[in-house]
Amino acid sequence: MSIRTSGLHHVTAIGGDPQRNADFYLRTLGLRLVKTTVNFDDPGTYHLYYGDRSGKPGTLLTFFPWKDAPSGRHGTGQATTTSFSVPEDSIGWWKQHLEGAGVETSRVTNRDDEDVLSFRDPDGLQLSLVAHPQGDPRQPWDNGHVPAEHAVRGLHSVTLSVDREEATAGMLTEGLGLEFADQDRNRFRFSAGEGGPGALVDVLVTPDAPSGLVAAGTVHHVAWRAPDEPTQAAWREELVDRGVKVTSILDRQYFRSIYFREPGGTLLEVATDEPGFGIDEPLLELGRALKLPPWLEPDREQIQAMLPKLELPDENDLERA
């Protein structure tokens, strides 16, 4: 590939009750809700974006929450773990904090000189916090629930589960421009750009695992960064020339997107860094009001009537945090 991604843009998962989802990610994990909108393909469903102060690419975990969604199944052909980056000396604090909030956690393990704490969100989504020894210069969102010195810095990595690694590795290296970084038994790590937190993907080979089923508590897709629309368009052409089935470029209001599946089954996206979340509301007010794209605005009253009520804490408001 002549074009290479610089790292993760966002991860999108399926959730259950939207209020429970917001309470967990805002209060327990201390993230900021940077955009409250709807699934453009299913406007009766929220699309909630959590991230840092301004929702920079590489900090974002987003959800389509359906209150009565059935539970999914973790397995091959999907992203099975989403990992966040935290400061090196914070894992002990997080273990105590999560357990105090009633969240069951794993024992702390060390992998590739990184301390890892694993747990699940209320819908069963597999998450982990990773303390990287080289640190993470990204600034955290400080909302009072999680002290800034311990707060999440952004995405660290995602884990793709596959029954064999060769074809998936080929897509990561030849289709996205990642480089092989390391192998630990059945786990293969690839890095984008300069590597480090926010630019890593692990491919976990589990041939005896069941096939995954995408529903509540599972990842829907993993998005990688493109700097702008011209780069994305050129990237799409290269993928098509390689025989990859790629969607047309879709307007997601805050970025432009293309989608395709890697050979192992996981749905991937290439999303532009631009224009960002500030195009329809100021930084101080991100996430507090329902925002709709222009083509859905005429149906606002009907859409709002379909959506469940969502109460956000004052801490999500920059002026009150």
PDB file of C-alpha atoms in Angstrom:
ATOM      1  CA  MET A   1       0.000   0.000   0.000  1.00  0.00           C
ATOM      2  CA  SER A   2       1.193   3.502  -0.775  1.00  0.00           C
ATOM      3  CA  ILE A   3      -1.118   4.833   1.963  1.00  0.00           C
ATOM      4  CA  ARG A   4      -0.730   3.939   5.624  1.00  0.00           C
ATOM      5  CA  THR A   5      -2.974   4.643   8.575  1.00  0.00           C
ATOM      6  CA  SER A   6      -1.508   6.461  11.565  1.00  0.00           C
ATOM      7  CA  GLY A   7      -3.624   4.509  14.046  1.00  0.00           C
ATOM      8  CA  LEU A   8      -7.061   3.768  15.405  1.00  0.00           C
ATOM      9  CA  HIS A   9      -9.859   6.259  14.813  1.00  0.00           C
ATOM     10  CA  HIS A  10     -12.640   4.663  16.889  1.00  0.00           C
ATOM     11  CA  VAL A  11     -14.255   1.417  17.915  1.00  0.00           C
ATOM     12  CA  THR A  12     -18.036   1.004  17.639  1.00  0.00           C
ATOM     13  CA  ALA A  13     -19.903  -1.531  19.759  1.00  0.00           C
ATOM     14  CA  ILE A  14     -23.475  -2.655  20.396  1.00  0.00           C
ATOM     15  CA  GLY A  15     -24.931  -1.758  23.785  1.00  0.00           C
ATOM     16  CA  GLY A  16     -28.113  -2.412  25.700  1.00  0.00           C
ATOM     17  CA  ASP A  17     -29.926   0.193  27.787  1.00  0.00           C
ATOM     18  CA  PRO A  18     -28.578   3.636  26.722  1.00  0.00           C
ATOM     19  CA  GLN A  19     -28.888   5.184  30.200  1.00  0.00           C
ATOM     20  CA  ARG A  20     -26.937   2.343  31.788  1.00  0.00           C
ATOM     21  CA  ASN A  21     -24.364   2.652  29.012  1.00  0.00           C
ATOM     22  CA  ALA A  22     -23.925   6.389  29.578  1.00  0.00           C
ATOM     23  CA  ASP A  23     -23.720   6.026  33.357  1.00  0.00           C
ATOM     24  CA  PHE A  24     -20.952   3.434  33.076  1.00  0.00           C
ATOM     25  CA  TYR A  25     -18.762   5.205  30.537  1.00  0.00           C
ATOM     26  CA  LEU A  26     -19.208   8.693  31.972  1.00  0.00           C
ATOM     27  CA  ARG A  27     -19.021   7.928  35.671  1.00  0.00           C
ATOM     28  CA  THR A  28     -17.162   4.626  36.047  1.00  0.00           C
ATOM     29  CA  LEU A  29     -14.632   5.039  33.224  1.00  0.00           C
ATOM     30  CA  GLY A  30     -14.626   8.841  33.340  1.00  0.00           C
ATOM     31  CA  LEU A  31     -14.930   9.458  29.599  1.00  0.00           C
ATOM     32  CA  ARG A  32     -16.727  12.405  28.027  1.00  0.00           C
ATOM     33  CA  LEU A  33     -19.807  12.015  25.857  1.00  0.00           C
ATOM     34  CA  VAL A  34     -18.694  14.124  22.899  1.00  0.00           C
ATOM     35  CA  LYS A  35     -21.667  13.542  20.617  1.00  0.00           C
ATOM     36  CA  THR A  36     -25.247  12.440  21.124  1.00  0.00           C
ATOM     37  CA  THR A  37     -26.707  11.566  17.759  1.00  0.00           C
ATOM     38  CA  VAL A  38     -28.454   8.646  16.065  1.00  0.00           C
ATOM     39  CA  ASN A  39     -27.494   5.701  13.937  1.00  0.00           C
ATOM     40  CA  PHE A  40     -27.830   7.286  10.488  1.00  0.00           C
ATOM     41  CA  ASP A  41     -28.927   3.913   9.071  1.00  0.00           C
ATOM     42  CA  ASP A  42     -31.458   3.339  11.888  1.00  0.00           C
ATOM     43  CA  PRO A  43     -32.475   6.767  13.261  1.00  0.00           C
ATOM     44  CA  GLY A  44     -34.611   5.278  16.021  1.00  0.00           C
ATOM     45  CA  THR A  45     -31.398   4.268  17.797  1.00  0.00           C
ATOM     46  CA  TYR A  46     -28.871   6.484  19.519  1.00  0.00           C
ATOM     47  CA  HIS A  47     -25.256   6.697  18.433  1.00  0.00           C
ATOM     48  CA  LEU A  48     -23.234   7.743  21.486  1.00  0.00           C
ATOM     49  CA  TYR A  49     -19.585   8.801  21.137  1.00  0.00           C
ATOM     50  CA  TYR A  50     -17.291   8.701  24.189  1.00  0.00           C
ATOM     51  CA  GLY A  51     -13.766  10.073  24.153  1.00  0.00           C
ATOM     52  CA  ASP A  52     -11.482  12.771  25.452  1.00  0.00           C
ATOM     53  CA  ARG A  53     -12.268  16.452  25.943  1.00  0.00           C
ATOM     54  CA  SER A  54     -12.865  17.144  22.239  1.00  0.00           C
ATOM     55  CA  GLY A  55     -13.306  13.636  20.827  1.00  0.00           C
ATOM     56  CA  LYS A  56      -9.976  13.362  19.062  1.00  0.00           C
ATOM     57  CA  PRO A  57      -9.534  10.374  16.735  1.00  0.00           C
ATOM     58  CA  GLY A  58      -7.869   7.569  18.644  1.00  0.00           C
ATOM     59  CA  THR A  59      -9.774   8.252  21.884  1.00  0.00           C
ATOM     60  CA  LEU A  60     -13.253   7.194  20.783  1.00  0.00           C
ATOM     61  CA  LEU A  61     -15.449   4.281  21.770  1.00  0.00           C
ATOM     62  CA  THR A  62     -18.947   4.619  20.298  1.00  0.00           C
ATOM     63  CA  PHE A  63     -22.183   2.692  20.815  1.00  0.00           C
ATOM     64  CA  PHE A  64     -25.413   1.786  19.135  1.00  0.00           C
ATOM     65  CA  PRO A  65     -27.464   1.053  22.284  1.00  0.00           C
ATOM     66  CA  TRP A  66     -30.714  -0.895  21.919  1.00  0.00           C
ATOM     67  CA  LYS A  67     -32.551  -1.290  25.222  1.00  0.00           C
ATOM     68  CA  ASP A  68     -33.844  -4.792  24.439  1.00  0.00           C
ATOM     69  CA  ALA A  69     -30.977  -5.989  22.270  1.00  0.00           C
ATOM     70  CA  PRO A  70     -30.129  -9.698  22.652  1.00  0.00           C
ATOM     71  CA  SER A  71     -26.699 -10.611  23.943  1.00  0.00           C
ATOM     72  CA  GLY A  72     -23.977 -11.332  21.429  1.00  0.00           C
ATOM     73  CA  ARG A  73     -21.358 -14.051  21.478  1.00  0.00           C
ATOM     74  CA  HIS A  74     -17.615 -13.439  21.619  1.00  0.00           C
ATOM     75  CA  GLY A  75     -15.642 -15.520  19.167  1.00  0.00           C
ATOM     76  CA  THR A  76     -13.729 -15.582  15.930  1.00  0.00           C
ATOM     77  CA  GLY A  77     -14.458 -13.141  13.164  1.00  0.00           C
ATOM     78  CA  GLN A  78     -14.791 -10.103  15.409  1.00  0.00           C
ATOM     79  CA  ALA A  79     -12.893  -7.688  17.627  1.00  0.00           C
ATOM     80  CA  THR A  80     -13.123  -9.296  21.053  1.00  0.00           C
ATOM     81  CA  THR A  81     -11.297  -6.820  23.324  1.00  0.00           C
ATOM     82  CA  THR A  82     -11.085  -3.033  23.305  1.00  0.00           C
ATOM     83  CA  SER A  83      -8.205  -1.669  25.363  1.00  0.00           C
ATOM     84  CA  PHE A  84      -7.695   1.806  26.805  1.00  0.00           C
ATOM     85  CA  SER A  85      -4.395   3.435  27.725  1.00  0.00           C
ATOM     86  CA  VAL A  86      -3.822   4.593  31.323  1.00  0.00           C
ATOM     87  CA  PRO A  87      -0.717   5.890  33.145  1.00  0.00           C
ATOM     88  CA  GLU A  88       1.855   3.319  34.181  1.00  0.00           C
ATOM     89  CA  ASP A  89       1.269   3.619  37.929  1.00  0.00           C
ATOM     90  CA  SER A  90      -2.533   3.663  37.746  1.00  0.00           C
ATOM     91  CA  ILE A  91      -3.516   0.007  37.386  1.00  0.00           C
ATOM     92  CA  GLY A  92      -3.803  -0.506  41.159  1.00  0.00           C
ATOM     93  CA  TRP A  93      -6.021   2.552  41.490  1.00  0.00           C
ATOM     94  CA  TRP A  94      -8.238   1.328  38.666  1.00  0.00           C
ATOM     95  CA  LYS A  95      -8.618  -2.136  40.116  1.00  0.00           C
ATOM     96  CA  GLN A  96      -9.797  -0.665  43.408  1.00  0.00           C
ATOM     97  CA  HIS A  97     -12.039   1.887  41.665  1.00  0.00           C
ATOM     98  CA  LEU A  98     -13.725  -0.658  39.403  1.00  0.00           C
ATOM     99  CA  GLU A  99     -14.287  -3.185  42.162  1.00  0.00           C
ATOM    100  CA  GLY A 100     -15.703  -0.398  44.337  1.00  0.00           C
ATOM    101  CA  ALA A 101     -18.208   0.258  41.531  1.00  0.00           C
ATOM    102  CA  GLY A 102     -19.233  -3.398  41.515  1.00  0.00           C
ATOM    103  CA  VAL A 103     -17.231  -4.344  38.402  1.00  0.00           C
ATOM    104  CA  GLU A 104     -15.538  -7.735  38.479  1.00  0.00           C
ATOM    105  CA  THR A 105     -11.918  -7.482  37.338  1.00  0.00           C
ATOM    106  CA  SER A 106      -9.166  -9.911  36.386  1.00  0.00           C
ATOM    107  CA  ARG A 107      -5.881 -10.173  38.152  1.00  0.00           C
ATOM    108  CA  VAL A 108      -3.301  -7.759  36.758  1.00  0.00           C
ATOM    109  CA  THR A 109      -1.135  -9.458  34.138  1.00  0.00           C
ATOM    110  CA  ASN A 110       1.990  -8.297  32.363  1.00  0.00           C
ATOM    111  CA  ARG A 111       2.332  -8.698  28.618  1.00  0.00           C
ATOM    112  CA  ASP A 112       5.040  -7.117  26.464  1.00  0.00           C
ATOM    113  CA  ASP A 113       6.121  -5.032  29.494  1.00  0.00           C
ATOM    114  CA  GLU A 114       2.585  -3.657  29.783  1.00  0.00           C
ATOM    115  CA  ASP A 115       0.353  -4.134  32.827  1.00  0.00           C
ATOM    116  CA  VAL A 116      -3.144  -5.221  31.797  1.00  0.00           C
ATOM    117  CA  LEU A 117      -6.382  -5.182  33.811  1.00  0.00           C
ATOM    118  CA  SER A 118      -9.387  -6.820  32.151  1.00  0.00           C
ATOM    119  CA  PHE A 119     -13.109  -6.464  32.888  1.00  0.00           C
ATOM    120  CA  ARG A 120     -16.502  -6.174  31.148  1.00  0.00           C
ATOM    121  CA  ASP A 121     -19.004  -3.382  30.816  1.00  0.00           C
ATOM    122  CA  PRO A 122     -22.641  -3.896  31.953  1.00  0.00           C
ATOM    123  CA  ASP A 123     -23.531  -5.551  28.631  1.00  0.00           C
ATOM    124  CA  GLY A 124     -20.537  -7.897  28.659  1.00  0.00           C
ATOM    125  CA  LEU A 125     -18.260  -5.979  26.282  1.00  0.00           C
ATOM    126  CA  GLN A 126     -14.695  -7.105  26.942  1.00  0.00           C
ATOM    127  CA  LEU A 127     -12.470  -4.186  27.933  1.00  0.00           C
ATOM    128  CA  SER A 128      -9.006  -3.761  29.356  1.00  0.00           C
ATOM    129  CA  LEU A 129      -6.848  -0.990  30.749  1.00  0.00           C
ATOM    130  CA  VAL A 130      -3.220  -1.062  29.675  1.00  0.00           C
ATOM    131  CA  ALA A 131      -0.357   0.796  31.318  1.00  0.00           C
ATOM    132  CA  HIS A 132       2.342   1.358  28.724  1.00  0.00           C
ATOM    133  CA  PRO A 133       5.890   1.771  30.170  1.00  0.00           C
ATOM    134  CA  GLN A 134       6.773   4.556  27.717  1.00  0.00           C
ATOM    135  CA  GLY A 135       3.760   6.566  28.865  1.00  0.00           C
ATOM    136  CA  ASP A 136       1.075   8.285  26.813  1.00  0.00           C
ATOM    137  CA  PRO A 137       1.292  12.049  26.153  1.00  0.00           C
ATOM    138  CA  ARG A 138      -2.405  12.454  25.310  1.00  0.00           C
ATOM    139  CA  GLN A 139      -4.293  14.672  27.735  1.00  0.00           C
ATOM    140  CA  PRO A 140      -7.196  13.083  29.659  1.00  0.00           C
ATOM    141  CA  TRP A 141     -10.716  14.317  30.224  1.00  0.00           C
ATOM    142  CA  ASP A 142     -11.042  15.339  33.880  1.00  0.00           C
ATOM    143  CA  ASN A 143     -14.649  15.185  35.080  1.00  0.00           C
ATOM    144  CA  GLY A 144     -14.139  14.631  38.787  1.00  0.00           C
ATOM    145  CA  HIS A 145     -15.024  10.930  38.901  1.00  0.00           C
ATOM    146  CA  VAL A 146     -11.555   9.790  37.834  1.00  0.00           C
ATOM    147  CA  PRO A 147      -8.557  11.918  38.902  1.00  0.00           C
ATOM    148  CA  ALA A 148      -6.595  13.270  35.955  1.00  0.00           C
ATOM    149  CA  GLU A 149      -3.438  11.479  37.074  1.00  0.00           C
ATOM    150  CA  HIS A 150      -5.199   8.124  36.606  1.00  0.00           C
ATOM    151  CA  ALA A 151      -7.606   8.946  33.783  1.00  0.00           C
ATOM    152  CA  VAL A 152      -7.924   7.154  30.449  1.00  0.00           C
ATOM    153  CA  ARG A 153      -5.730   8.721  27.752  1.00  0.00           C
ATOM    154  CA  GLY A 154      -7.486   7.143  24.775  1.00  0.00           C
ATOM    155  CA  LEU A 155      -7.603   3.839  22.967  1.00  0.00           C
ATOM    156  CA  HIS A 156      -4.601   1.596  23.395  1.00  0.00           C
ATOM    157  CA  SER A 157      -5.369  -1.307  21.045  1.00  0.00           C
ATOM    158  CA  VAL A 158      -7.963  -3.751  19.812  1.00  0.00           C
ATOM    159  CA  THR A 159      -7.795  -7.528  19.672  1.00  0.00           C
ATOM    160  CA  LEU A 160      -9.138  -9.377  16.635  1.00  0.00           C
ATOM    161  CA  SER A 161      -9.959 -13.050  17.162  1.00  0.00           C
ATOM    162  CA  VAL A 162      -9.472 -15.293  14.137  1.00  0.00           C
ATOM    163  CA  ASP A 163      -9.189 -18.997  13.421  1.00  0.00           C
ATOM    164  CA  ARG A 164      -6.022 -18.425  11.353  1.00  0.00           C
ATOM    165  CA  GLU A 165      -3.821 -15.368  11.074  1.00  0.00           C
ATOM    166  CA  GLU A 166      -2.280 -15.315   7.589  1.00  0.00           C
ATOM    167  CA  ALA A 167      -5.024 -13.600   5.602  1.00  0.00           C
ATOM    168  CA  THR A 168      -5.878 -11.150   8.386  1.00  0.00           C
ATOM    169  CA  ALA A 169      -2.205 -10.255   8.764  1.00  0.00           C
ATOM    170  CA  GLY A 170      -2.047  -9.662   5.023  1.00  0.00           C
ATOM    171  CA  MET A 171      -4.943  -7.212   5.165  1.00  0.00           C
ATOM    172  CA  LEU A 172      -3.423  -5.333   8.090  1.00  0.00           C
ATOM    173  CA  THR A 173      -0.033  -4.984   6.438  1.00  0.00           C
ATOM    174  CA  GLU A 174      -0.949  -4.712   2.760  1.00  0.00           C
ATOM    175  CA  GLY A 175      -4.367  -3.083   3.085  1.00  0.00           C
ATOM    176  CA  LEU A 176      -3.825  -0.725   6.022  1.00  0.00           C
ATOM    177  CA  GLY A 177      -0.065  -0.320   6.013  1.00  0.00           C
ATOM    178  CA  LEU A 178       0.576  -1.705   9.502  1.00  0.00           C
ATOM    179  CA  GLU A 179       3.805  -3.465  10.402  1.00  0.00           C
ATOM    180  CA  PHE A 180       4.324  -6.712  12.285  1.00  0.00           C
ATOM    181  CA  ALA A 181       5.689  -5.859  15.715  1.00  0.00           C
ATOM    182  CA  ASP A 182       5.794  -8.944  17.917  1.00  0.00           C
ATOM    183  CA  GLN A 183       4.497 -12.449  18.588  1.00  0.00           C
ATOM    184  CA  ASP A 184       3.620 -14.029  21.924  1.00  0.00           C
ATOM    185  CA  ARG A 185       2.493 -17.607  21.281  1.00  0.00           C
ATOM    186  CA  ASN A 186      -0.890 -17.283  19.496  1.00  0.00           C
ATOM    187  CA  ARG A 187      -1.010 -13.475  19.753  1.00  0.00           C
ATOM    188  CA  PHE A 188       0.422 -11.412  16.893  1.00  0.00           C
ATOM    189  CA  ARG A 189       0.861  -7.653  17.343  1.00  0.00           C
ATOM    190  CA  PHE A 190       0.832  -5.105  14.531  1.00  0.00           C
ATOM    191  CA  SER A 191       1.497  -1.391  14.800  1.00  0.00           C
ATOM    192  CA  ALA A 192       0.543   1.637  12.720  1.00  0.00           C
ATOM    193  CA  GLY A 193       2.481   4.827  12.178  1.00  0.00           C
ATOM    194  CA  GLU A 194       4.933   5.380  15.007  1.00  0.00           C
ATOM    195  CA  GLY A 195       3.337   2.639  17.084  1.00  0.00           C
ATOM    196  CA  GLY A 196       2.482   2.887  20.761  1.00  0.00           C
ATOM    197  CA  PRO A 197      -0.910   3.422  22.440  1.00  0.00           C
ATOM    198  CA  GLY A 198      -3.688   4.101  19.966  1.00  0.00           C
ATOM    199  CA  ALA A 199      -1.855   2.517  17.052  1.00  0.00           C
ATOM    200  CA  LEU A 200      -1.861  -1.186  17.916  1.00  0.00           C
ATOM    201  CA  VAL A 201      -3.883  -4.256  16.984  1.00  0.00           C
ATOM    202  CA  ASP A 202      -3.422  -7.760  18.325  1.00  0.00           C
ATOM    203  CA  VAL A 203      -4.495 -10.756  16.253  1.00  0.00           C
ATOM    204  CA  LEU A 204      -5.417 -13.640  18.554  1.00  0.00           C
ATOM    205  CA  VAL A 205      -5.553 -17.049  16.873  1.00  0.00           C
ATOM    206  CA  THR A 206      -8.203 -19.250  18.510  1.00  0.00           C
ATOM    207  CA  PRO A 207      -9.161 -21.977  16.009  1.00  0.00           C
ATOM    208  CA  ASP A 208     -11.262 -23.872  18.560  1.00  0.00           C
ATOM    209  CA  ALA A 209     -13.376 -20.857  19.569  1.00  0.00           C
ATOM    210  CA  PRO A 210     -16.941 -20.487  18.288  1.00  0.00           C
ATOM    211  CA  SER A 211     -17.777 -17.948  15.620  1.00  0.00           C
ATOM    212  CA  GLY A 212     -18.676 -14.598  17.104  1.00  0.00           C
ATOM    213  CA  LEU A 213     -22.180 -13.167  16.939  1.00  0.00           C
ATOM    214  CA  VAL A 214     -22.458  -9.376  16.817  1.00  0.00           C
ATOM    215  CA  ALA A 215     -25.172  -8.155  19.211  1.00  0.00           C
ATOM    216  CA  ALA A 216     -25.205  -6.473  22.638  1.00  0.00           C
ATOM    217  CA  GLY A 217     -21.839  -6.651  24.375  1.00  0.00           C
ATOM    218  CA  THR A 218     -19.772  -7.065  21.206  1.00  0.00           C
ATOM    219  CA  VAL A 219     -17.853  -4.831  18.817  1.00  0.00           C
ATOM    220  CA  HIS A 220     -19.589  -3.901  15.577  1.00  0.00           C
ATOM    221  CA  HIS A 221     -16.550  -2.502  13.754  1.00  0.00           C
ATOM    222  CA  VAL A 222     -13.062  -1.055  14.146  1.00  0.00           C
ATOM    223  CA  ALA A 223     -12.158   2.216  12.412  1.00  0.00           C
ATOM    224  CA  TRP A 224      -8.708   3.342  11.293  1.00  0.00           C
ATOM    225  CA  ARG A 225      -7.565   6.878  10.582  1.00  0.00           C
ATOM    226  CA  ALA A 226      -7.228   8.676   7.258  1.00  0.00           C
ATOM    227  CA  PRO A 227      -6.089  12.304   7.441  1.00  0.00           C
ATOM    228  CA  ASP A 228      -8.504  13.710   4.867  1.00  0.00           C
ATOM    229  CA  GLU A 229     -10.998  12.914   2.114  1.00  0.00           C
ATOM    230  CA  PRO A 230      -8.580  12.876  -0.848  1.00  0.00           C
ATOM    231  CA  THR A 231      -6.402  10.340   0.964  1.00  0.00           C
ATOM    232  CA  GLN A 232      -9.442   8.254   1.777  1.00  0.00           C
ATOM    233  CA  ALA A 233     -10.628   8.285  -1.850  1.00  0.00           C
ATOM    234  CA  ALA A 234      -7.201   7.192  -3.083  1.00  0.00           C
ATOM    235  CA  TRP A 235      -7.098   4.517  -0.397  1.00  0.00           C
ATOM    236  CA  ARG A 236     -10.469   3.187  -1.496  1.00  0.00           C
ATOM    237  CA  GLU A 237      -9.247   2.912  -5.088  1.00  0.00           C
ATOM    238  CA  GLU A 238      -6.195   0.930  -3.982  1.00  0.00           C
ATOM    239  CA  LEU A 239      -8.350  -1.457  -1.942  1.00  0.00           C
ATOM    240  CA  VAL A 240     -10.761  -1.974  -4.835  1.00  0.00           C
ATOM    241  CA  ASP A 241      -7.821  -2.621  -7.169  1.00  0.00           C
ATOM    242  CA  ARG A 242      -6.729  -5.345  -4.751  1.00  0.00           C
ATOM    243  CA  GLY A 243     -10.124  -7.021  -5.072  1.00  0.00           C
ATOM    244  CA  VAL A 244     -11.500  -5.858  -1.724  1.00  0.00           C
ATOM    245  CA  LYS A 245     -15.256  -5.220  -1.583  1.00  0.00           C
ATOM    246  CA  VAL A 246     -15.473  -1.675  -0.238  1.00  0.00           C
ATOM    247  CA  THR A 247     -18.520   0.521   0.296  1.00  0.00           C
ATOM    248  CA  SER A 248     -18.871   3.894  -1.321  1.00  0.00           C
ATOM    249  CA  ILE A 249     -17.702   6.872   0.741  1.00  0.00           C
ATOM    250  CA  LEU A 250     -20.415   7.592   3.304  1.00  0.00           C
ATOM    251  CA  ASP A 251     -21.075  10.902   5.038  1.00  0.00           C
ATOM    252  CA  ARG A 252     -21.071  10.370   8.808  1.00  0.00           C
ATOM    253  CA  GLN A 253     -21.309  14.137   9.442  1.00  0.00           C
ATOM    254  CA  TYR A 254     -18.232  14.263  11.706  1.00  0.00           C
ATOM    255  CA  PHE A 255     -16.061  12.188   9.370  1.00  0.00           C
ATOM    256  CA  ARG A 256     -16.327  10.307   6.077  1.00  0.00           C
ATOM    257  CA  SER A 257     -16.221   6.524   6.061  1.00  0.00           C
ATOM    258  CA  ILE A 258     -15.615   3.464   3.949  1.00  0.00           C
ATOM    259  CA  TYR A 259     -16.227  -0.089   5.190  1.00  0.00           C
ATOM    260  CA  PHE A 260     -14.918  -3.521   4.284  1.00  0.00           C
ATOM    261  CA  ARG A 261     -14.264  -6.858   5.971  1.00  0.00           C
ATOM    262  CA  GLU A 262     -10.872  -8.303   6.634  1.00  0.00           C
ATOM    263  CA  PRO A 263     -10.589 -11.988   5.630  1.00  0.00           C
ATOM    264  CA  GLY A 264     -11.045 -13.180   9.214  1.00  0.00           C
ATOM    265  CA  GLY A 265     -14.500 -11.599   9.321  1.00  0.00           C
ATOM    266  CA  THR A 266     -14.125  -8.370  11.309  1.00  0.00           C
ATOM    267  CA  LEU A 267     -15.782  -5.297   9.822  1.00  0.00           C
ATOM    268  CA  LEU A 268     -13.226  -2.513   9.343  1.00  0.00           C
ATOM    269  CA  GLU A 269     -13.685   1.160   8.557  1.00  0.00           C
ATOM    270  CA  VAL A 270     -11.378   3.887   7.314  1.00  0.00           C
ATOM    271  CA  ALA A 271     -12.576   7.219   8.743  1.00  0.00           C
ATOM    272  CA  THR A 272     -11.277  10.716   8.098  1.00  0.00           C
ATOM    273  CA  ASP A 273      -9.896  12.866  10.901  1.00  0.00           C
ATOM    274  CA  GLU A 274     -11.902  15.787   9.556  1.00  0.00           C
ATOM    275  CA  PRO A 275     -14.186  17.664  10.101  1.00  0.00           C
ATOM    276  CA  GLY A 276     -14.581  16.591  13.752  1.00  0.00           C
ATOM    277  CA  PHE A 277     -17.238  17.072  16.411  1.00  0.00           C
ATOM    278  CA  GLY A 278     -17.137  20.852  16.631  1.00  0.00           C
ATOM    279  CA  ILE A 279     -18.993  21.494  13.385  1.00  0.00           C
ATOM    280  CA  ASP A 280     -22.454  21.635  14.963  1.00  0.00           C
ATOM    281  CA  GLU A 281     -21.895  22.598  18.613  1.00  0.00           C
ATOM    282  CA  PRO A 282     -19.171  24.332  20.642  1.00  0.00           C
ATOM    283  CA  LEU A 283     -16.573  22.463  22.686  1.00  0.00           C
ATOM    284  CA  LEU A 284     -18.182  23.559  25.945  1.00  0.00           C
ATOM    285  CA  GLU A 285     -21.464  21.875  25.021  1.00  0.00           C
ATOM    286  CA  LEU A 286     -20.362  18.676  23.283  1.00  0.00           C
ATOM    287  CA  GLY A 287     -22.726  15.761  23.751  1.00  0.00           C
ATOM    288  CA  ARG A 288     -25.460  17.492  25.724  1.00  0.00           C
ATOM    289  CA  ALA A 289     -28.042  17.939  22.959  1.00  0.00           C
ATOM    290  CA  LEU A 290     -29.316  15.538  20.311  1.00  0.00           C
ATOM    291  CA  LYS A 291     -27.611  16.392  17.032  1.00  0.00           C
ATOM    292  CA  LEU A 292     -28.963  15.243  13.684  1.00  0.00           C
ATOM    293  CA  PRO A 293     -27.466  15.512  10.205  1.00  0.00           C
ATOM    294  CA  PRO A 294     -29.234  17.910   7.819  1.00  0.00           C
ATOM    295  CA  TRP A 295     -31.029  15.102   5.960  1.00  0.00           C
ATOM    296  CA  LEU A 296     -32.646  13.852   9.198  1.00  0.00           C
ATOM    297  CA  GLU A 297     -33.434  17.247  10.719  1.00  0.00           C
ATOM    298  CA  PRO A 298     -36.919  17.438   9.106  1.00  0.00           C
ATOM    299  CA  ASP A 299     -37.824  14.254  11.026  1.00  0.00           C
ATOM    300  CA  ARG A 300     -36.512  15.472  14.401  1.00  0.00           C
ATOM    301  CA  GLU A 301     -39.863  15.367  16.208  1.00  0.00           C
ATOM    302  CA  GLN A 302     -40.564  11.801  15.070  1.00  0.00           C
ATOM    303  CA  ILE A 303     -37.015  10.644  15.873  1.00  0.00           C
ATOM    304  CA  GLN A 304     -37.063  12.162  19.356  1.00  0.00           C
ATOM    305  CA  ALA A 305     -40.365  10.433  20.060  1.00  0.00           C
ATOM    306  CA  MET A 306     -38.770   7.046  19.242  1.00  0.00           C
ATOM    307  CA  LEU A 307     -35.674   7.536  21.390  1.00  0.00           C
ATOM    308  CA  PRO A 308     -35.672   6.706  25.115  1.00  0.00           C
ATOM    309  CA  LYS A 309     -34.989   9.543  27.517  1.00  0.00           C
ATOM    310  CA  LEU A 310     -31.302   9.997  28.322  1.00  0.00           C
ATOM    311  CA  GLU A 311     -30.159  11.928  31.402  1.00  0.00           C
ATOM    312  CA  LEU A 312     -26.578  13.189  31.353  1.00  0.00           C
ATOM    313  CA  PRO A 313     -24.659  14.218  34.474  1.00  0.00           C
ATOM    314  CA  ASP A 314     -23.474  17.803  34.821  1.00  0.00           C
ATOM    315  CA  GLU A 315     -19.902  16.543  34.707  1.00  0.00           C
ATOM    316  CA  ASN A 316     -20.231  16.086  30.948  1.00  0.00           C
ATOM    317  CA  ASP A 317     -20.617  19.859  30.603  1.00  0.00           C
ATOM    318  CA  LEU A 318     -17.191  21.523  30.427  1.00  0.00           C
ATOM    319  CA  GLU A 319     -18.478  24.587  32.251  1.00  0.00           C
ATOM    320  CA  ARG A 320     -19.792  22.512  35.174  1.00  0.00           C
ATOM    321  CA  ALA A 321     -17.148  19.762  35.303  1.00  0.00           C
TER     322      ALA A 321
END
